[in-house]
Coordinates of C-alpha atoms and ligand atoms in Angstrom, one line a residue:
M658 CA 137.3 100.3 107.1
T659 CA 134.9 102.9 105.6
E660 CA 131.6 103.2 107.3
V661 CA 128.6 101.5 105.5
T662 CA 125.1 102.7 106.3
V663 CA 121.7 101.4 105.4
R664 CA 118.5 103.5 105.0
R665 CA 115.2 103.4 103.3
M666 CA 115.3 104.0 99.5
N667 CA 113.4 107.0 98.0
E668 CA 113.0 108.4 94.5
I669 CA 116.3 110.4 94.6
D670 CA 118.1 107.0 94.9
V671 CA 116.8 105.6 91.7
D672 CA 119.9 106.4 89.6
G673 CA 122.3 104.8 92.1
V674 CA 120.1 101.7 92.5
L675 CA 119.9 101.4 88.7
A676 CA 123.7 101.3 88.5
V677 CA 123.7 98.4 91.0
E678 CA 120.9 96.7 89.1
E679 CA 122.6 97.0 85.7
Q680 CA 125.8 95.5 87.1
S681 CA 124.1 92.7 88.9
F682 CA 121.4 91.2 86.6
T683 CA 121.3 90.0 82.9
T684 CA 117.8 91.4 82.5
P685 CA 117.8 94.5 84.8
W686 CA 114.7 96.3 85.9
S687 CA 114.0 99.7 84.3
R688 CA 114.0 103.1 85.9
A689 CA 110.2 103.1 85.5
G690 CA 110.1 99.9 87.4
F691 CA 111.9 101.4 90.4
V692 CA 109.9 104.6 90.3
A693 CA 106.7 102.5 90.4
E694 CA 108.0 100.6 93.4
M695 CA 108.6 103.9 95.2
K696 CA 104.9 104.6 94.8
N697 CA 103.7 101.1 95.8
E698 CA 102.3 101.0 99.3
L699 CA 103.3 97.4 99.7
S700 CA 106.9 97.9 98.8
Y701 CA 109.8 98.6 101.1
Y702 CA 113.3 99.1 99.7
L703 CA 116.7 99.7 101.4
V704 CA 119.9 101.2 100.0
M705 CA 123.4 100.6 101.3
I706 CA 125.7 103.6 101.1
E707 CA 129.5 103.9 101.4
S708 CA 131.1 107.3 101.1
G709 CA 127.9 108.8 99.7
K710 CA 127.6 106.2 96.9
I711 CA 124.9 103.5 96.7
I712 CA 126.7 100.2 96.7
G713 CA 123.7 97.9 97.2
Y714 CA 120.0 97.7 97.5
A715 CA 117.3 95.2 98.6
G716 CA 113.6 95.4 98.4
M717 CA 110.5 93.5 99.4
W718 CA 106.7 93.6 99.4
I719 CA 105.0 93.2 102.7
I720 CA 101.6 91.6 102.4
V721 CA 99.9 91.2 105.7
D722 CA 102.3 89.0 107.7
E723 CA 104.4 87.8 104.7
A724 CA 107.4 89.5 103.2
H725 CA 108.2 88.8 99.6
V726 CA 111.8 89.7 98.7
M727 CA 112.0 91.3 95.3
N728 CA 115.8 91.7 95.0
V729 CA 119.0 91.9 96.8
A730 CA 122.2 93.1 95.1
I731 CA 125.6 94.5 95.9
L732 CA 128.0 96.2 93.4
P733 CA 130.4 93.6 92.0
E734 CA 133.5 95.3 93.5
H735 CA 132.0 95.3 97.0
R736 CA 130.9 91.6 97.0
G737 CA 132.4 89.0 99.3
Q738 CA 132.7 91.3 102.3
K739 CA 129.5 90.3 104.2
L740 CA 127.7 93.3 102.9
G741 CA 124.9 91.2 101.3
E742 CA 124.5 89.5 104.6
K743 CA 124.3 92.9 106.4
L744 CA 121.7 94.1 103.9
M745 CA 119.6 90.9 104.3
D746 CA 119.8 91.3 108.0
E747 CA 118.5 94.8 107.8
L748 CA 115.7 93.8 105.4
I749 CA 114.6 91.1 107.9
K750 CA 114.6 93.6 110.8
H751 CA 112.5 96.0 108.8
A752 CA 110.1 93.3 107.7
K753 CA 109.6 92.2 111.3
V754 CA 109.0 95.8 112.5
R755 CA 106.3 96.0 109.8
G756 CA 104.6 92.8 111.0
A757 CA 106.0 90.1 108.8
V758 CA 106.5 86.7 110.5
R759 CA 107.7 84.8 107.4
M760 CA 109.5 85.6 104.3
T761 CA 109.7 84.2 100.8
L762 CA 111.6 84.7 97.5
E763 CA 112.4 83.3 94.1
V764 CA 115.9 82.7 93.1
R765 CA 117.5 81.2 89.9
R766 CA 118.3 77.6 90.2
T767 CA 121.9 78.2 89.2
N768 CA 122.4 81.2 91.6
T769 CA 124.0 79.2 94.3
V770 CA 125.8 82.3 95.7
A771 CA 122.4 83.9 96.6
Q772 CA 121.0 80.6 97.8
G773 CA 123.9 80.3 100.2
L774 CA 123.2 83.8 101.5
Y775 CA 119.5 83.0 102.0
E776 CA 120.2 79.7 103.7
K777 CA 122.3 81.5 106.3
F778 CA 119.1 83.3 107.3
G779 CA 117.1 80.0 107.6
F780 CA 115.6 80.0 104.1
A781 CA 115.0 76.6 102.6
S782 CA 113.8 75.6 99.1
R783 CA 110.1 74.6 99.2
G784 CA 109.2 74.4 95.5
I785 CA 110.0 75.2 91.9
R786 CA 108.5 77.6 89.4
R787 CA 109.3 76.1 86.0
N788 CA 110.7 78.5 83.3
Y789 CA 110.1 81.4 85.7
Y790 CA 112.8 83.6 84.2
T791 CA 111.6 84.6 80.7
D792 CA 115.1 85.7 79.5
T793 CA 116.6 82.2 79.8
Q794 CA 113.6 80.0 80.7
E795 CA 115.5 79.1 83.9
D796 CA 113.5 77.6 86.8
A797 CA 113.1 79.5 90.0
L798 CA 113.5 77.9 93.4
I799 CA 110.9 79.2 95.8
M800 CA 112.6 79.6 99.2
W801 CA 110.8 80.3 102.5
C802 CA 111.9 81.3 105.9
E803 CA 108.9 80.2 108.0
K804 CA 109.9 82.0 111.1
L805 CA 111.9 85.2 111.0
S806 CA 114.4 85.3 113.9
Ligands
LIG193 C1 124.0 87.6 96.3 C2 124.8 88.8 96.7 C3 123.9 89.9 97.1 C4 125.7 88.4 97.9 O1 126.4 89.6 98.4 P1 127.8 89.5 99.0 O2 128.0 90.8 99.8 O3 128.8 89.2 98.0 O4 127.7 88.3 100.0 P2 128.3 88.2 101.5 O5 129.8 88.5 101.4 O6 127.5 88.9 102.5 O7 128.2 86.6 101.7 C5 127.1 86.0 102.3 C6 127.0 84.6 101.9 O8 126.7 84.5 100.5 C7 127.3 83.4 100.0 N1 128.4 83.8 99.1 C8 128.8 85.0 98.9 N2 129.8 85.0 97.9 C9 130.0 83.8 97.5 C10 130.8 83.1 96.6 N3 131.7 83.8 95.8 N4 130.7 81.8 96.4 C11 129.8 81.1 97.1 N5 129.0 81.6 98.1 C12 129.1 82.9 98.3 C13 127.9 82.6 101.1 O9 126.9 81.7 101.7 C14 128.2 83.8 102.1 O10 128.4 83.3 103.4 P3 129.8 82.9 103.9 O11 130.8 84.0 103.6 O12 129.7 82.7 105.4 O13 130.2 81.6 103.2 C15 125.8 89.3 95.6 O14 126.5 88.2 95.1 C16 125.0 89.9 94.4 O15 124.7 91.1 94.3 N6 124.8 89.0 93.3 C17 124.2 89.5 92.1 C18 122.7 89.8 92.3 C19 121.9 88.5 92.8 O16 122.1 87.4 92.2 N7 121.0 88.7 93.8 C20 120.2 87.7 94.3 C21 119.0 87.7 93.4 S1 117.8 86.5 94.0

C-alpha cells in the first residue's frame, strides 16, 4: 500500500485542497476562504498526501480549550479506506497538543456518513441549528466530543 502522510497545511497547498473541496461539497469554499484561513491565528489545518498529491484535508479553529472542526474531506476515489478516520485522529492529536479538551462541529442532518465517522471518536449530537446551510436550508446537527481521548 502506498504511504500516506499528514502534515500541517500552508499556502502552497491551497490548489490541492481546493480540488478536494470542490469534489466533496455542493457549495465549496473559495480560494480566498482558504487563503484567509492560512492567515487566521485561530485556525489549524492538516493535509493528507499520497504520492505527492493532496488527497484529503481537515481544519479546525482552536479557541482557548475548545476545538471547532471546520471541515474534513477525502477525495472521492480514496474514501472508504479509513483515511477519514486517520485524518480525524491526527486532527484530535494536534488539537490536544494545542490545549483543546473538547471538540465541536456542525454536520448536515442527512450526512450520516460523516456522523458515523464522528461518532467513532466519541462525538454525540447535542443540538440542532435550523436552516444552517443556506444553499439547501438544511439543518445542522451540533455534535460535541466532551472529552478528547
Ligand atoms: C466523511 C468522509 C471524510 C469520510 O472519509 P472516509 O475516508 O471515506 O471514511 P473512513 O473510511 O475513514 O470511514 C470512517 C467511518 O465513516 C463512516 N463511513 C465511511 N464511509 C461510509 C459509508 N459509505 N457508509 C456509511 N458510513 C460510512 C463509518 O462510520 C466509518 O467507520 P467504519 O468503517 O468502521 O464503519 C468522506 O466521506 C468525505 O470526504 N465526505 C465528503 C465531505 C464531507 O461530508 N465531510 C464532512 C463534513 S461535516
